[in-house]
mmCIF file of C-alpha atoms in Angstrom:
data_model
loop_
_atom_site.group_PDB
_atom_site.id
_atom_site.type_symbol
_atom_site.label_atom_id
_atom_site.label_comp_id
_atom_site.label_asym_id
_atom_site.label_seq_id
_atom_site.Cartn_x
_atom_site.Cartn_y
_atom_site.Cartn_z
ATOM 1 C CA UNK A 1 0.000 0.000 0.000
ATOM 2 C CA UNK A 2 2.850 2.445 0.887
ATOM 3 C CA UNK A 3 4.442 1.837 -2.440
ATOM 4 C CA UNK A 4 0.966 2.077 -4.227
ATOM 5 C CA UNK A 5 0.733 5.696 -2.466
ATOM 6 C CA UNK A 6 4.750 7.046 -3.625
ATOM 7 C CA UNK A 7 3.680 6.238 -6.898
ATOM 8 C CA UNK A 8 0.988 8.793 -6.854
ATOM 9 C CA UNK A 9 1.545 12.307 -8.430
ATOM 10 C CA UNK A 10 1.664 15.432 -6.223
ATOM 11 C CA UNK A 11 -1.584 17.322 -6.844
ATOM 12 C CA UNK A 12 -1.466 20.987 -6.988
ATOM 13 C CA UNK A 13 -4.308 23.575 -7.800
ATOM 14 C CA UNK A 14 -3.023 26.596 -9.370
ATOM 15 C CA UNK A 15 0.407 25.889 -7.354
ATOM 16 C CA UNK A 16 -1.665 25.442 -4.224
ATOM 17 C CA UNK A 17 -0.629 21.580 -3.175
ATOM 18 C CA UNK A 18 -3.076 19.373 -1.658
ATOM 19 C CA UNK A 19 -1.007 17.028 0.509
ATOM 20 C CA UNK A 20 -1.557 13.277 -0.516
ATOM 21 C CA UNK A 21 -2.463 13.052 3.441
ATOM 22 C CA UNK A 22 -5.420 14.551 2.820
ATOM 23 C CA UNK A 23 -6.054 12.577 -0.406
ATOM 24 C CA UNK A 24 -6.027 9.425 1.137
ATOM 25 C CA UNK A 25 -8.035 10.723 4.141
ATOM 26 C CA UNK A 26 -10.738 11.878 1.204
ATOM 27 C CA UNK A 27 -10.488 8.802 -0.705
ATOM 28 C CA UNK A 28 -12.120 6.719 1.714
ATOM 29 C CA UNK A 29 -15.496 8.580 0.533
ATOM 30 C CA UNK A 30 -15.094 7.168 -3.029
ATOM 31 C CA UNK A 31 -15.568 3.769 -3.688
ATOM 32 C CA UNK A 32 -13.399 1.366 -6.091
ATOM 33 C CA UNK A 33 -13.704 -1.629 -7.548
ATOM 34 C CA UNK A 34 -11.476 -4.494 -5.902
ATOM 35 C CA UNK A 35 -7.929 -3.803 -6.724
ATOM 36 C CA UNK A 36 -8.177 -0.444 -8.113
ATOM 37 C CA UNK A 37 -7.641 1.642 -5.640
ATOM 38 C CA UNK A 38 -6.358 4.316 -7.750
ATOM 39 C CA UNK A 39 -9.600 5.139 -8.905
ATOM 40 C CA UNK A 40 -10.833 6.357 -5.191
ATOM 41 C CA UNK A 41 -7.380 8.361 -5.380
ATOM 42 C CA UNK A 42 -8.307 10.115 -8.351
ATOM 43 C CA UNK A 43 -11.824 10.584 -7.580
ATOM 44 C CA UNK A 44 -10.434 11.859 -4.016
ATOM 45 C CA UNK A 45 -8.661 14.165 -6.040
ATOM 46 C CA UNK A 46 -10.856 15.626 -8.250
ATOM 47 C CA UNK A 47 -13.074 16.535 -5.313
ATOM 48 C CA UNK A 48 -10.032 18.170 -3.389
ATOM 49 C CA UNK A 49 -9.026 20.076 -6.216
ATOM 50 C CA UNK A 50 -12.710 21.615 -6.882
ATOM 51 C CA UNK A 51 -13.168 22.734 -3.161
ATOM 52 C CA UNK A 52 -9.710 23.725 -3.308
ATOM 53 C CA UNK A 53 -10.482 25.866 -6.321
ATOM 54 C CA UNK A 54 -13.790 27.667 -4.654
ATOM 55 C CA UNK A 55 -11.806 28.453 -1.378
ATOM 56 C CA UNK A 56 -9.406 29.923 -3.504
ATOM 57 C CA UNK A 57 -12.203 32.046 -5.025
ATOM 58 C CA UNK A 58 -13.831 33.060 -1.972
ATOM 59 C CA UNK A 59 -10.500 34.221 -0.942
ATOM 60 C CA UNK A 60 -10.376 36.460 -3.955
ATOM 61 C CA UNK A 61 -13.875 37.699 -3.418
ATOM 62 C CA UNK A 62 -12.727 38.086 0.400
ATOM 63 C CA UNK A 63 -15.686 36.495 1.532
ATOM 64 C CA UNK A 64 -16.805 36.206 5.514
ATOM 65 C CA UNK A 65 -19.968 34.300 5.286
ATOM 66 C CA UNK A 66 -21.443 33.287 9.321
ATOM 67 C CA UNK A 67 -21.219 29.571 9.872
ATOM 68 C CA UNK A 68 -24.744 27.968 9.384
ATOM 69 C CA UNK A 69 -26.217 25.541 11.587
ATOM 70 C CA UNK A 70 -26.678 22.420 9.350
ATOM 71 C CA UNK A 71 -28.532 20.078 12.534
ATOM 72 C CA UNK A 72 -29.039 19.269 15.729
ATOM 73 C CA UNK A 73 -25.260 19.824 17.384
ATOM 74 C CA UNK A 74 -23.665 20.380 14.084
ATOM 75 C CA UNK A 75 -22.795 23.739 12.541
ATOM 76 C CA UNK A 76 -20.772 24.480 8.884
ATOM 77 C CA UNK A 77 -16.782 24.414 8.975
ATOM 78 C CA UNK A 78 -14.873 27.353 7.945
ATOM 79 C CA UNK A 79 -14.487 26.106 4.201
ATOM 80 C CA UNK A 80 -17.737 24.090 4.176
ATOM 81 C CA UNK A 81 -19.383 28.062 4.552
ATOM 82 C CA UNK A 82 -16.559 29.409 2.083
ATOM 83 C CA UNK A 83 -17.707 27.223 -0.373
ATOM 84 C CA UNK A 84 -21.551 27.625 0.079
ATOM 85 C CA UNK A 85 -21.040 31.528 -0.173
ATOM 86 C CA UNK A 86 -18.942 31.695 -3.282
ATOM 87 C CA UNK A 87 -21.363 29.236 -5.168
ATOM 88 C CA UNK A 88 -24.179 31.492 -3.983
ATOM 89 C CA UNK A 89 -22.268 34.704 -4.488
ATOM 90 C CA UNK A 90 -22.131 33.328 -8.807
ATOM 91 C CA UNK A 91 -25.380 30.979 -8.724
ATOM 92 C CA UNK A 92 -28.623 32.328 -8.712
ATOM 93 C CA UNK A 93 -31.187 29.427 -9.387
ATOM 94 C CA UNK A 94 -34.950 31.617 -10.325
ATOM 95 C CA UNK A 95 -37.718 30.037 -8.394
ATOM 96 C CA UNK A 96 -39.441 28.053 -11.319
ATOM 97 C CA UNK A 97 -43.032 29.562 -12.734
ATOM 98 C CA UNK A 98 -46.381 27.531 -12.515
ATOM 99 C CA UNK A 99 -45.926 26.618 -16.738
ATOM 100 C CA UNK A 100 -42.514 25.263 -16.006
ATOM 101 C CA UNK A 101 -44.215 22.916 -12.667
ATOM 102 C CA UNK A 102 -46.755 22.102 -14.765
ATOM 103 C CA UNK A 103 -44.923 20.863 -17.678
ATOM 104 C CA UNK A 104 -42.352 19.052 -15.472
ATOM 105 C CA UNK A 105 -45.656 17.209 -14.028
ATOM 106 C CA UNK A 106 -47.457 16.711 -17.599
ATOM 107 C CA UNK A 107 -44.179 14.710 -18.506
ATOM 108 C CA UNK A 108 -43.242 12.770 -15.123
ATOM 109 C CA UNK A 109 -46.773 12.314 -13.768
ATOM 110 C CA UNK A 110 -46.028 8.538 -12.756
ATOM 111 C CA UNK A 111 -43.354 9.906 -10.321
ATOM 112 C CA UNK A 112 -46.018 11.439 -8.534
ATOM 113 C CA UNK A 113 -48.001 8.276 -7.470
ATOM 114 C CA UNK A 114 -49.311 7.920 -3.885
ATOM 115 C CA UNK A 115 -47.830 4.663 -2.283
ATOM 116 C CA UNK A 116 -48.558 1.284 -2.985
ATOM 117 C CA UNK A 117 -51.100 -0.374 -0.276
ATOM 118 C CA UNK A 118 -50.651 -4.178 0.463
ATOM 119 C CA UNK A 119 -52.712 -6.542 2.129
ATOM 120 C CA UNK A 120 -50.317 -9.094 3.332
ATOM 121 C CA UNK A 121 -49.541 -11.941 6.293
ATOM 122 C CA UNK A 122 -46.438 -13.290 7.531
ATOM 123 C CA UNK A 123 -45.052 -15.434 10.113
ATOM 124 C CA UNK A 124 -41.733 -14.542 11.748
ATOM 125 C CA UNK A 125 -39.191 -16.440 12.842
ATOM 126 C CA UNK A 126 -36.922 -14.093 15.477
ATOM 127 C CA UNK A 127 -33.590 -14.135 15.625
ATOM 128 C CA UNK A 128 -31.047 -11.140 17.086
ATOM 129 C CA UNK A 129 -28.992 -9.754 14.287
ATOM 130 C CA UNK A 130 -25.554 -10.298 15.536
ATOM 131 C CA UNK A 131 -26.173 -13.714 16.798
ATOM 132 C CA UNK A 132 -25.086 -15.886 13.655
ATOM 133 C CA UNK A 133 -26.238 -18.988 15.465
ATOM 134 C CA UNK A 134 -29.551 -17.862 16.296
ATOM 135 C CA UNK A 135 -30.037 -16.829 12.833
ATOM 136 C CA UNK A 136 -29.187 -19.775 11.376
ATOM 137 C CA UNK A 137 -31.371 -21.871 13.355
ATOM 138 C CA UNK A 138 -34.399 -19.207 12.362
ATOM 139 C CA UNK A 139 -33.553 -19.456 8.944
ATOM 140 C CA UNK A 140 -33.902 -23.262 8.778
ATOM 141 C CA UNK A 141 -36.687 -23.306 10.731
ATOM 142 C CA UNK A 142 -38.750 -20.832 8.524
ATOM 143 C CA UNK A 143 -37.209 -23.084 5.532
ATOM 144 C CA UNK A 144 -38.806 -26.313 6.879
ATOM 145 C CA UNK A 145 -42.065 -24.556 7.828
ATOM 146 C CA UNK A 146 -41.977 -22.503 4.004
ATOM 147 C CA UNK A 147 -41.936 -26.691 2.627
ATOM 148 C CA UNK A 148 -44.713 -27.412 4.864
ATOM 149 C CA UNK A 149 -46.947 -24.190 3.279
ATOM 150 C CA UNK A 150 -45.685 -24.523 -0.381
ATOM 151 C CA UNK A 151 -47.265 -28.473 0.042
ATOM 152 C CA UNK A 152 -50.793 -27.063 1.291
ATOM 153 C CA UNK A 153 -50.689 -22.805 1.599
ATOM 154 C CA UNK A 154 -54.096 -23.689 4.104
ATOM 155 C CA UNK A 155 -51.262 -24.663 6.717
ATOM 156 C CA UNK A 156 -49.852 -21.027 6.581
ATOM 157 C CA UNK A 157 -52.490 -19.607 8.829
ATOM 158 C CA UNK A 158 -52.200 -22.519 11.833
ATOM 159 C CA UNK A 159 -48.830 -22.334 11.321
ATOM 160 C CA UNK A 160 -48.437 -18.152 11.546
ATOM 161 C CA UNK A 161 -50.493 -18.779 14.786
ATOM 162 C CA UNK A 162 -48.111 -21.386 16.198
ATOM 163 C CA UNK A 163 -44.622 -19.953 15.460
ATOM 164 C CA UNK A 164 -45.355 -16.564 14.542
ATOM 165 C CA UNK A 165 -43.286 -13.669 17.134
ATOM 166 C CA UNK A 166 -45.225 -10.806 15.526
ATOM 167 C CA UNK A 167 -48.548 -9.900 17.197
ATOM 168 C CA UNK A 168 -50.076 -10.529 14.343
ATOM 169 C CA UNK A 169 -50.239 -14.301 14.698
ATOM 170 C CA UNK A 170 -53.492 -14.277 16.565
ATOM 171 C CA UNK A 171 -55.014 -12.871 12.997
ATOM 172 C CA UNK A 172 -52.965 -15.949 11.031
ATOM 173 C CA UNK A 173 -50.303 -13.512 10.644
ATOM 174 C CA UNK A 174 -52.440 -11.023 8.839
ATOM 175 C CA UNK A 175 -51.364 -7.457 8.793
ATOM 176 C CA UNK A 176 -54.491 -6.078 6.866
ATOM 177 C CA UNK A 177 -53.581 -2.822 4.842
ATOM 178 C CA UNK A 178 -49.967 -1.565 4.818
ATOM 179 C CA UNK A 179 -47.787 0.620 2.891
ATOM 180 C CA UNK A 180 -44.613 1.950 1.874
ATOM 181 C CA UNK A 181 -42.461 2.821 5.063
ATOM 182 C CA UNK A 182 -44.691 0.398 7.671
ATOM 183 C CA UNK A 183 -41.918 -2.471 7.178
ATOM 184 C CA UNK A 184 -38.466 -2.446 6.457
ATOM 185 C CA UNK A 185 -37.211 -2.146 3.466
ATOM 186 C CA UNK A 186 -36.072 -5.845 2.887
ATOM 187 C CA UNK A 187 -39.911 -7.013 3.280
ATOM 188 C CA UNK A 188 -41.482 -4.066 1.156
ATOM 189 C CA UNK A 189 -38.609 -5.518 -1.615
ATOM 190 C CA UNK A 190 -40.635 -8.831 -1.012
ATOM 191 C CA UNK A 191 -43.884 -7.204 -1.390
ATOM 192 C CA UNK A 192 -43.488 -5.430 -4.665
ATOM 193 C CA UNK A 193 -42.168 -8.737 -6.254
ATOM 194 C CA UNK A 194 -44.521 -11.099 -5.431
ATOM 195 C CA UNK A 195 -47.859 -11.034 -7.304
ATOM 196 C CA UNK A 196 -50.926 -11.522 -6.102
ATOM 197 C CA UNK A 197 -51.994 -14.265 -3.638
ATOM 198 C CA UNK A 198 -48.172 -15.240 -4.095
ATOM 199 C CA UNK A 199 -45.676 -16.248 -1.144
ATOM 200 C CA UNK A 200 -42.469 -15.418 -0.710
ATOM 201 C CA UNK A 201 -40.148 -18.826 -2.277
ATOM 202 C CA UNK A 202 -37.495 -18.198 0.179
ATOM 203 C CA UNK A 203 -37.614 -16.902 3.615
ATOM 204 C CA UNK A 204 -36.745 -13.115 3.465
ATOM 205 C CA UNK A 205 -34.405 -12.081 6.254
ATOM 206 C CA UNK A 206 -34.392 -8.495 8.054
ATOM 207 C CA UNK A 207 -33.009 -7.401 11.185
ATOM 208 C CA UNK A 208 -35.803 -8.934 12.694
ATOM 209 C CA UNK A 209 -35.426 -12.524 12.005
ATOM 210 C CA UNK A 210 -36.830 -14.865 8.779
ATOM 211 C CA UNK A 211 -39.679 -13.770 7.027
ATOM 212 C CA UNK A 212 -42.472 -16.145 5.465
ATOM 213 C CA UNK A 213 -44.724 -13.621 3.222
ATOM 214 C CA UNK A 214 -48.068 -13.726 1.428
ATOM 215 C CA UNK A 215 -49.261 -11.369 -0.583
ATOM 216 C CA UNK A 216 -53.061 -11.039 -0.641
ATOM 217 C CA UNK A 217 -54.102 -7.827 -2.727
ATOM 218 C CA UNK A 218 -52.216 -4.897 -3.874
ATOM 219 C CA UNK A 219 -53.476 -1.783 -5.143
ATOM 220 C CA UNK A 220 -51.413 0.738 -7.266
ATOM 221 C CA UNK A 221 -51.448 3.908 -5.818
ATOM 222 C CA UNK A 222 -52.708 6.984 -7.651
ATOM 223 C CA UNK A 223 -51.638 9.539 -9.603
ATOM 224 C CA UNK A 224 -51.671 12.785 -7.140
ATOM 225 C CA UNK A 225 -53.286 15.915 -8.285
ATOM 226 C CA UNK A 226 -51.018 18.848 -9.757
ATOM 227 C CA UNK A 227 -52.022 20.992 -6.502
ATOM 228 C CA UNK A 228 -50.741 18.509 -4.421
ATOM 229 C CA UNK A 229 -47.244 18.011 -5.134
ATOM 230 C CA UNK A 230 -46.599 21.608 -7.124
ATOM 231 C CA UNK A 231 -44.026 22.781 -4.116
ATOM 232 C CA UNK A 232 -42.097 19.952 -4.303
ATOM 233 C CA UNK A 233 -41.747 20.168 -8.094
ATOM 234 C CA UNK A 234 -40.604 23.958 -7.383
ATOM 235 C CA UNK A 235 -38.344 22.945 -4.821
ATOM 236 C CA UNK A 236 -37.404 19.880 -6.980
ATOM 237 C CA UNK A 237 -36.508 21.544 -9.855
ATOM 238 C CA UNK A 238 -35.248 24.859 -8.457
ATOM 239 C CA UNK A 239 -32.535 22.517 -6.526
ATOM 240 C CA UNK A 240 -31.316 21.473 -10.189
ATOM 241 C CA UNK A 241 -31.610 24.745 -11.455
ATOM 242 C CA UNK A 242 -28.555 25.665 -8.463
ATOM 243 C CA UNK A 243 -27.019 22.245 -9.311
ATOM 244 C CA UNK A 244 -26.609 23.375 -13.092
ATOM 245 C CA UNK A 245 -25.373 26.668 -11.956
ATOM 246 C CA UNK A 246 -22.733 25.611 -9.757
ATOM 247 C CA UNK A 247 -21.454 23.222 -12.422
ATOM 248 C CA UNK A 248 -21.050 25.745 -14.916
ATOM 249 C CA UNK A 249 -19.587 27.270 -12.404
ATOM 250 C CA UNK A 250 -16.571 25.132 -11.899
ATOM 251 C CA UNK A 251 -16.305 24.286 -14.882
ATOM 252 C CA UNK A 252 -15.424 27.957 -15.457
ATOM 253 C CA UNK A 253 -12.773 28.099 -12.884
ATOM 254 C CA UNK A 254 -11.651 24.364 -14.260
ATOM 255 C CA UNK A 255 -10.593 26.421 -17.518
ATOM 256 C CA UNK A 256 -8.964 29.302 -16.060
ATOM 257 C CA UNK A 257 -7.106 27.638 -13.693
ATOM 258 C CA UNK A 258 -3.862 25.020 -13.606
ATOM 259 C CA UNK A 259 -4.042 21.933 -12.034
ATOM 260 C CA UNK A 260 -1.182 19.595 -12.071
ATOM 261 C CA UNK A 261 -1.195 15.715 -10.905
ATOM 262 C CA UNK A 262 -4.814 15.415 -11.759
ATOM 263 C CA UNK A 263 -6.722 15.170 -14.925
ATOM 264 C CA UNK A 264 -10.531 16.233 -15.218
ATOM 265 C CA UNK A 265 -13.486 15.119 -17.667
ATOM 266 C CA UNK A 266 -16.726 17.445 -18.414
ATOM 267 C CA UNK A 267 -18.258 14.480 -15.988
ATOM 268 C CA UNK A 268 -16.199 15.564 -12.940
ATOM 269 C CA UNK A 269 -16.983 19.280 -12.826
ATOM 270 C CA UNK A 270 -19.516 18.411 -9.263
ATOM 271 C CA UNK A 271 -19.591 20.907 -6.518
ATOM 272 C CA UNK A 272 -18.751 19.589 -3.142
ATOM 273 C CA UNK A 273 -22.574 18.633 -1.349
ATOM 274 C CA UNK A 274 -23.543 21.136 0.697
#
């Protein structure tokens, strides 16, 4: 690994160098492949080089933005509120008009759907997730009883009341009408591939334990009326409108500017997230 890193260029914005400390600190953030870890490095990079070029221009524009609190305990860094204030000092995204909401909805209306419901039954097997034996056990369990069901699916409902750990169990594992966010996400997965009256072929494992699902009825949700997602369309597309700016943005100070040790494509022009 040591050799891997002296092999590495020094990378310097516009004779500014970014130490290759802080490269392999950054590079963590960007994922490789399996045995190219020169791709994080680059990527790592990139990034460095881009925030390196906006601090550089807020130091030009001798910004002093105020730290903004970003959560609960957390507030911006120095840079982090450099960077914000030069992008907004050269980016100003127009809140987008009613015609430009409307269109945006006219041609994506099937992104706009209210959820999914389900009317579904399960029996769970328990099993704490860092107890490997446990889980094992749990999943061969809900394997045998899955046989048992696949041979006659009129057992499911004796056996949900039998074995079952959810409180459902005294309903044959019935959960009546649920929908997207009520289960975790490995058992919603299961939900929206099975079709109708289906159950699941192999137990479906979540933090919980093993899973043995039936799907009873789903209904698509519907498409939601303009006037009821129209602000997040405006916020939706107003956030790209700033995401296009800032691009063009560095993509401007990309071409004025000399970077050695790292190479950049159109593709790699990204502001840091804010």
């Amino acid at each position: 690994m040591m050799q891997a890193r002296a092999l590495q260029p020094e990378v310097s914005v516009n004779g500014e160098v970014i130490p290759s400390s802080l490269i392999a600190a950054e590079a963590q953030n960007h994922p490789a492949p399996p045995g190219k870890p020169g791709l994080a490095w680059r990527a790592a990079a990139r990034a460095l080089a881009v925030r390196a070029l906006l601090l550089q221009a807020a130091r030009r524009l001798e910004l002093d933005p105020e730290q903004q609190e970003l959560g609960p305990g957390r507030r911006e860094t120095r840079d982090e509120a450099l960077v914000r204030a030069v992008i907004e000092t050269h980016v100003r995204a127009e809140p987008p008009d009613d015609d430009a909401c409307r269109a945006f909805y006219a041609a994506h209306e099937q992104r706009f759907r209210a959820p999914n419901l389900y009317e579904a039954a399960h029996i769970l097997l328990p099993a704490p997730p860092d107890d490997p034996a446990a889980r094992a056990k749990a999943r061969e369990f809900a394997e045998a009883l899955l046989k048992e069901i696949m041979v006659d699916a009129r057992a499911f409902d004796r056996l949900a009341r039998e074995n079952s750990a959810c409180e459902s169990r005294g309903n044959g594992g019935r959960l009546g009408q649920i929908t997207a966010g009520d289960t975790v996400p490995e058992f919603e997965a299961a939900l929206e591939a099975l079709e109708e009256g289906a159950i699941s072929p192999a137990p479906v494992e979540t933090r919980y334990g093993f899973h043995i699902i039936r799907l009873d009825a789903r209904a698509e949700g519907e498409i939601l009326p303009f006037d009821n997602v129209r602000q997040r369309i405006r916020e939706m597309l107003e956030r790209a409108a700033w995401a296009r700016g800032a691009r063009a943005l560095v993509t401007r100070l990309l071409e004025e500017s000399t970077i050695e040790g790292v190479s950049f494509s159109a593709a790699d022009a990204a502001p840091p997230d804010l």
